[in-house]
Amino acid sequence: MANEHGHHNFNFNKTVDIDSLSPDEKARYLHQQMHEKHKGHESMHAWMILILLITVVVSQILLVEWKKRYNRSYQRVSLVAMWLIPLFISFNHSWYRFIVIWVIFTILTALVISRTLQQPIAGTTPRLVYKWFYLIYMISYALGVVGYIIVLLTLLGVNLMFRSLPQPWMDCGLMCLFYGLYYGVLGRDISEIITDKMAAKIGYYTTTGIPDRQLEPNICAVCGNAILVQDNSNAIVEKTYNLSCGHTFHEFCIRGWCIVGKKQICPYCKEKVDLKRMFCNPWEKPHVFYGSLLDFIRYLVAWQPVIFSGVQFFNYMLGLE
């Protein structure tokens, strides 16, 4: 039966053949069906929203306090959650593309990490580790930018110039955003833990106290290799970077240490590093913002599923289904 606006009001006492409806009628039918299903449940919905808000606020406070008081355990639990929760969700929804990429990333990362477990640690290992995680970071950064541009162009209707529907463009953009942000967070979290352990083995860095080794001139405290000087054929030919504390490093090493490893201190004397000063080129400035964004994404990927599972549990216990 059509109402005064020409829309159909469906009678749910009769069986409706959904396949015979037009796309607009089908959407209205499903929307009206949802309203009929939840009619008279306004009080229950209010309680569910209240439980959701309280759970989100309390969990956020607990996570902040946990990170502040026990940062090491927070890092490790967050890393495990980041690594495994999306995999379980993908298995549940048969998202095989993500599973394949996850397996490849895990295997290659495990091979790189295994090099850091050797005793004594090889002189080429630190640079290999930083190269791998810096590569992951830059790929994730590029994917995030490409995904954002595609989504923005879709919202502006650029897809119409190519006579293409918006949905494929939007799906492509969101997929690039997801992969870029997810592996960006995961790579940085793994790198943060590995760089701590690896640098401690090299001996120029300790989490607390005085370093085990005295830093010699023209030695990079991040990788332990020599910086190029005259008549030194064993040194690594590379640009160097001087921190405000006066210590010199291979530019690649200190970028890997600060950007990917999230260490905003000198690895030898622990003086604070100004990341904004490190990025001289204007196009590099977004790296600082991107790093902050990745830290926020961790909360969404690792902890949001846990929080919403807790909300569902409370609703179930109170009979609010």
XYZ file of C-alpha atoms in Angstrom:
321
model
C 0.000 0.000 0.000
C 1.409 3.430 -0.979
C 1.359 6.404 1.422
C 0.773 10.063 0.473
C 4.395 10.395 -0.701
C 4.098 7.436 -3.048
C 6.109 5.117 -0.748
C 4.895 1.666 0.166
C 4.000 0.750 3.746
C 4.501 -2.985 4.021
C 2.206 -5.287 5.964
C 4.437 -7.614 7.938
C 1.535 -9.990 8.633
C 1.800 -11.037 5.004
C 4.722 -12.698 3.302
C 6.612 -10.298 1.057
C 8.684 -11.528 -1.885
C 11.838 -9.448 -1.469
C 13.211 -10.490 -4.850
C 10.226 -8.889 -6.610
C 10.888 -5.490 -5.021
C 12.884 -2.711 -6.625
C 16.183 -1.732 -4.949
C 14.553 1.318 -3.315
C 11.565 -0.686 -2.120
C 13.829 -3.419 -0.801
C 15.871 -0.901 1.200
C 12.688 0.654 2.649
C 11.295 -2.792 3.449
C 14.406 -3.836 5.375
C 14.494 -0.471 7.181
C 10.824 -0.725 8.145
C 11.317 -4.355 9.183
C 14.106 -3.292 11.549
C 11.857 -0.656 13.131
C 9.049 -3.197 13.606
C 11.457 -5.651 15.205
C 12.723 -3.105 17.746
C 9.400 -1.339 18.437
C 8.794 -0.946 22.171
C 12.456 -1.573 23.071
C 13.412 2.093 23.547
C 14.163 1.640 27.252
C 16.388 -1.361 26.557
C 18.240 0.567 23.841
C 18.849 3.455 26.249
C 20.419 1.063 28.764
C 22.587 -0.504 26.055
C 23.866 2.917 24.962
C 24.561 3.857 28.592
C 26.513 0.622 29.132
C 28.475 1.275 25.931
C 29.435 4.805 26.988
C 30.428 3.758 30.520
C 32.487 0.801 29.237
C 34.319 2.933 26.654
C 35.142 5.679 29.185
C 36.264 3.284 31.928
C 38.318 1.133 29.542
C 40.024 4.226 28.121
C 40.992 5.377 31.623
C 42.302 1.907 32.489
C 44.334 1.688 29.269
C 45.911 5.105 29.857
C 46.827 4.218 33.442
C 48.159 0.807 32.387
C 50.358 2.392 29.717
C 51.587 5.027 32.170
C 52.398 2.643 35.050
C 53.378 -0.580 33.255
C 54.395 0.503 29.774
C 56.408 -2.624 28.958
C 53.557 -5.062 29.615
C 51.130 -2.720 27.827
C 53.392 -2.767 24.759
C 53.630 -6.532 24.654
C 49.947 -7.241 25.206
C 49.022 -4.591 22.616
C 51.433 -6.156 20.127
C 49.945 -9.640 20.596
C 46.433 -8.214 20.258
C 47.407 -6.264 17.131
C 48.993 -9.336 15.613
C 46.297 -11.930 16.363
C 42.866 -10.271 16.664
C 42.637 -9.173 12.979
C 43.765 -12.669 11.957
C 40.949 -14.328 13.943
C 38.417 -11.885 12.480
C 39.730 -12.613 8.971
C 39.402 -16.367 9.464
C 35.858 -15.851 10.712
C 34.912 -13.814 7.619
C 37.076 -15.758 5.127
C 39.169 -12.717 4.192
C 41.884 -14.761 2.493
C 43.778 -11.833 0.961
C 44.532 -10.441 4.407
C 45.485 -13.893 5.729
C 47.990 -14.476 2.894
C 49.610 -11.035 3.327
C 49.673 -11.519 7.112
C 51.460 -14.881 6.761
C 54.064 -13.451 4.336
C 54.707 -10.456 6.614
C 54.990 -12.702 9.684
C 57.446 -15.124 8.057
C 59.734 -12.379 6.696
C 59.644 -10.460 9.967
C 60.425 -13.622 11.936
C 63.454 -14.272 9.703
C 64.733 -10.720 10.303
C 64.147 -10.940 14.054
C 65.952 -14.286 14.239
C 69.150 -12.486 13.185
C 68.987 -10.358 16.344
C 68.955 -13.470 18.558
C 72.409 -14.589 17.432
C 75.307 -14.336 19.884
C 77.397 -12.381 19.212
C 75.236 -10.156 17.030
C 76.675 -9.663 13.522
C 77.788 -6.185 12.491
C 75.397 -6.156 9.523
C 72.343 -7.197 11.550
C 71.323 -3.782 12.964
C 71.229 -2.206 9.516
C 69.289 -5.159 8.106
C 66.704 -4.803 10.883
C 66.379 -1.052 10.432
C 66.147 -1.423 6.645
C 63.328 -3.951 6.931
C 61.226 -2.014 9.403
C 61.922 1.314 7.684
C 60.807 -0.281 4.398
C 57.583 -1.492 6.071
C 57.031 1.985 7.490
C 57.516 3.725 4.131
C 55.273 1.231 2.299
C 52.569 1.720 4.923
C 52.979 5.494 4.649
C 52.631 5.345 0.852
C 49.576 3.073 1.046
C 47.954 5.373 3.591
C 48.503 8.434 1.396
C 47.275 6.648 -1.758
C 44.210 5.333 0.078
C 43.386 8.779 1.448
C 43.714 10.369 -2.013
C 41.461 7.723 -3.612
C 38.782 8.194 -0.943
C 38.992 11.978 -1.309
C 38.728 11.806 -5.121
C 35.731 9.485 -4.794
C 33.964 11.915 -2.457
C 34.659 14.686 -4.985
C 33.095 12.582 -7.760
C 36.240 12.173 -9.859
C 35.257 8.556 -10.573
C 32.409 9.888 -12.746
C 34.991 11.263 -15.184
C 36.044 7.655 -15.817
C 32.406 6.445 -15.943
C 33.041 4.293 -12.910
C 30.781 3.584 -9.941
C 31.918 5.072 -6.600
C 31.854 1.777 -4.682
C 34.911 0.133 -6.361
C 36.932 3.327 -5.878
C 35.891 3.640 -2.245
C 36.636 -0.053 -1.584
C 40.107 0.333 -3.113
C 40.830 3.478 -1.089
C 39.660 1.983 2.201
C 41.628 -1.212 1.549
C 44.835 0.795 0.965
C 44.153 2.818 4.116
C 43.578 -0.302 6.199
C 46.684 -2.164 5.023
C 48.855 0.936 5.320
C 47.733 1.835 8.832
C 47.619 -1.737 10.146
C 51.091 -2.798 9.027
C 52.440 0.631 9.920
C 51.318 0.154 13.523
C 52.403 -3.480 13.683
C 55.831 -2.784 12.180
C 56.544 0.111 14.552
C 55.433 -1.851 17.624
C 57.662 -4.812 16.746
C 60.542 -2.500 15.875
C 60.252 -0.655 19.178
C 60.783 -3.858 21.143
C 63.476 -5.302 18.860
C 65.525 -2.099 18.703
C 65.663 -1.990 22.508
C 67.029 -5.523 22.750
C 69.371 -5.193 19.770
C 70.850 -1.864 20.879
C 71.378 -3.253 24.393
C 73.355 -6.170 22.892
C 75.565 -3.783 20.914
C 76.319 -2.055 24.219
C 76.074 1.690 23.500
C 72.510 1.834 24.826
C 70.802 0.636 27.979
C 67.229 1.225 29.099
C 68.570 2.315 32.474
C 72.001 3.156 33.824
C 75.304 3.685 32.012
C 76.094 1.991 28.636
C 78.421 -1.000 28.705
C 80.756 0.445 26.049
C 82.452 3.810 25.685
C 81.481 5.452 22.414
C 84.575 5.954 20.283
C 84.851 8.808 17.759
C 83.331 8.094 14.318
C 81.250 5.168 15.587
C 77.485 5.055 15.126
C 75.933 4.157 18.494
C 72.830 2.736 16.786
C 74.452 0.049 14.625
C 77.951 -0.021 16.156
C 79.627 0.389 12.754
C 82.180 3.018 11.769
C 81.209 6.305 10.186
C 83.199 7.202 7.078
C 86.444 9.022 7.822
C 89.582 9.518 5.753
C 91.576 6.334 5.009
C 88.984 4.085 6.628
C 87.919 1.523 4.051
C 85.789 -0.447 6.553
C 83.394 2.417 7.247
C 79.917 2.580 5.729
C 79.668 5.333 3.110
C 76.522 7.181 4.060
C 75.217 10.593 5.055
C 75.543 11.378 8.728
C 73.345 13.274 11.146
C 74.393 15.219 14.223
C 72.010 15.431 17.154
C 71.897 18.510 19.357
C 73.878 16.583 21.994
C 76.867 16.422 19.588
C 76.758 12.683 18.799
C 76.938 11.663 15.147
C 75.108 8.761 13.505
C 74.445 7.299 10.109
C 71.400 9.223 8.868
C 69.611 5.996 7.996
C 70.284 4.506 11.431
C 69.080 7.501 13.444
C 65.948 7.786 11.289
C 65.196 4.119 11.885
C 65.876 4.557 15.593
C 63.653 7.636 16.029
C 60.928 7.216 13.415
C 60.364 3.483 13.238
C 61.651 2.500 16.662
C 59.786 5.420 18.315
C 62.867 6.391 20.364
C 62.942 10.169 20.776
C 66.268 10.157 22.642
C 69.925 9.883 21.727
C 70.800 6.163 21.929
C 73.986 6.953 23.843
C 73.390 9.900 26.198
C 69.546 9.815 26.138
C 69.157 13.511 25.381
C 65.746 14.255 23.853
C 65.560 14.385 20.047
C 63.487 17.050 18.298
C 61.835 15.106 15.481
C 60.572 18.270 13.770
C 64.156 19.493 13.455
C 65.182 16.174 11.926
C 62.747 16.608 9.024
C 64.249 19.435 6.967
C 62.186 18.955 3.809
C 58.541 20.138 3.901
C 57.287 16.871 2.385
C 58.763 14.981 5.350
C 56.874 16.983 7.982
C 53.758 14.737 7.861
C 55.881 11.867 9.257
C 55.454 13.295 12.762
C 51.672 13.459 12.397
C 51.585 10.015 10.755
C 53.421 8.482 13.706
C 50.836 9.944 16.113
C 48.035 8.642 13.908
C 49.485 5.129 14.012
C 49.501 5.214 17.818
C 45.775 6.085 17.739
C 45.035 3.316 15.219
C 46.486 0.790 17.663
C 43.637 1.559 20.042
C 41.055 0.976 17.313
C 42.517 -2.300 16.045
C 43.810 -3.903 19.241
C 41.455 -2.697 21.957
C 38.175 -1.727 20.303
C 37.191 -5.369 19.539
C 37.994 -6.275 23.159
C 35.941 -3.351 24.488
C 32.926 -4.156 22.329
C 33.161 -7.820 23.311
C 32.973 -6.648 26.921
C 29.919 -4.531 26.084
C 28.209 -7.545 24.516
C 29.053 -9.640 27.574
C 27.495 -7.076 29.946
C 24.396 -6.830 27.747
C 24.079 -10.618 27.760
C 24.459 -10.848 31.541
C 21.756 -8.167 32.019
C 19.455 -9.726 29.456
C 19.705 -6.760 27.087
C 19.784 -8.606 23.777
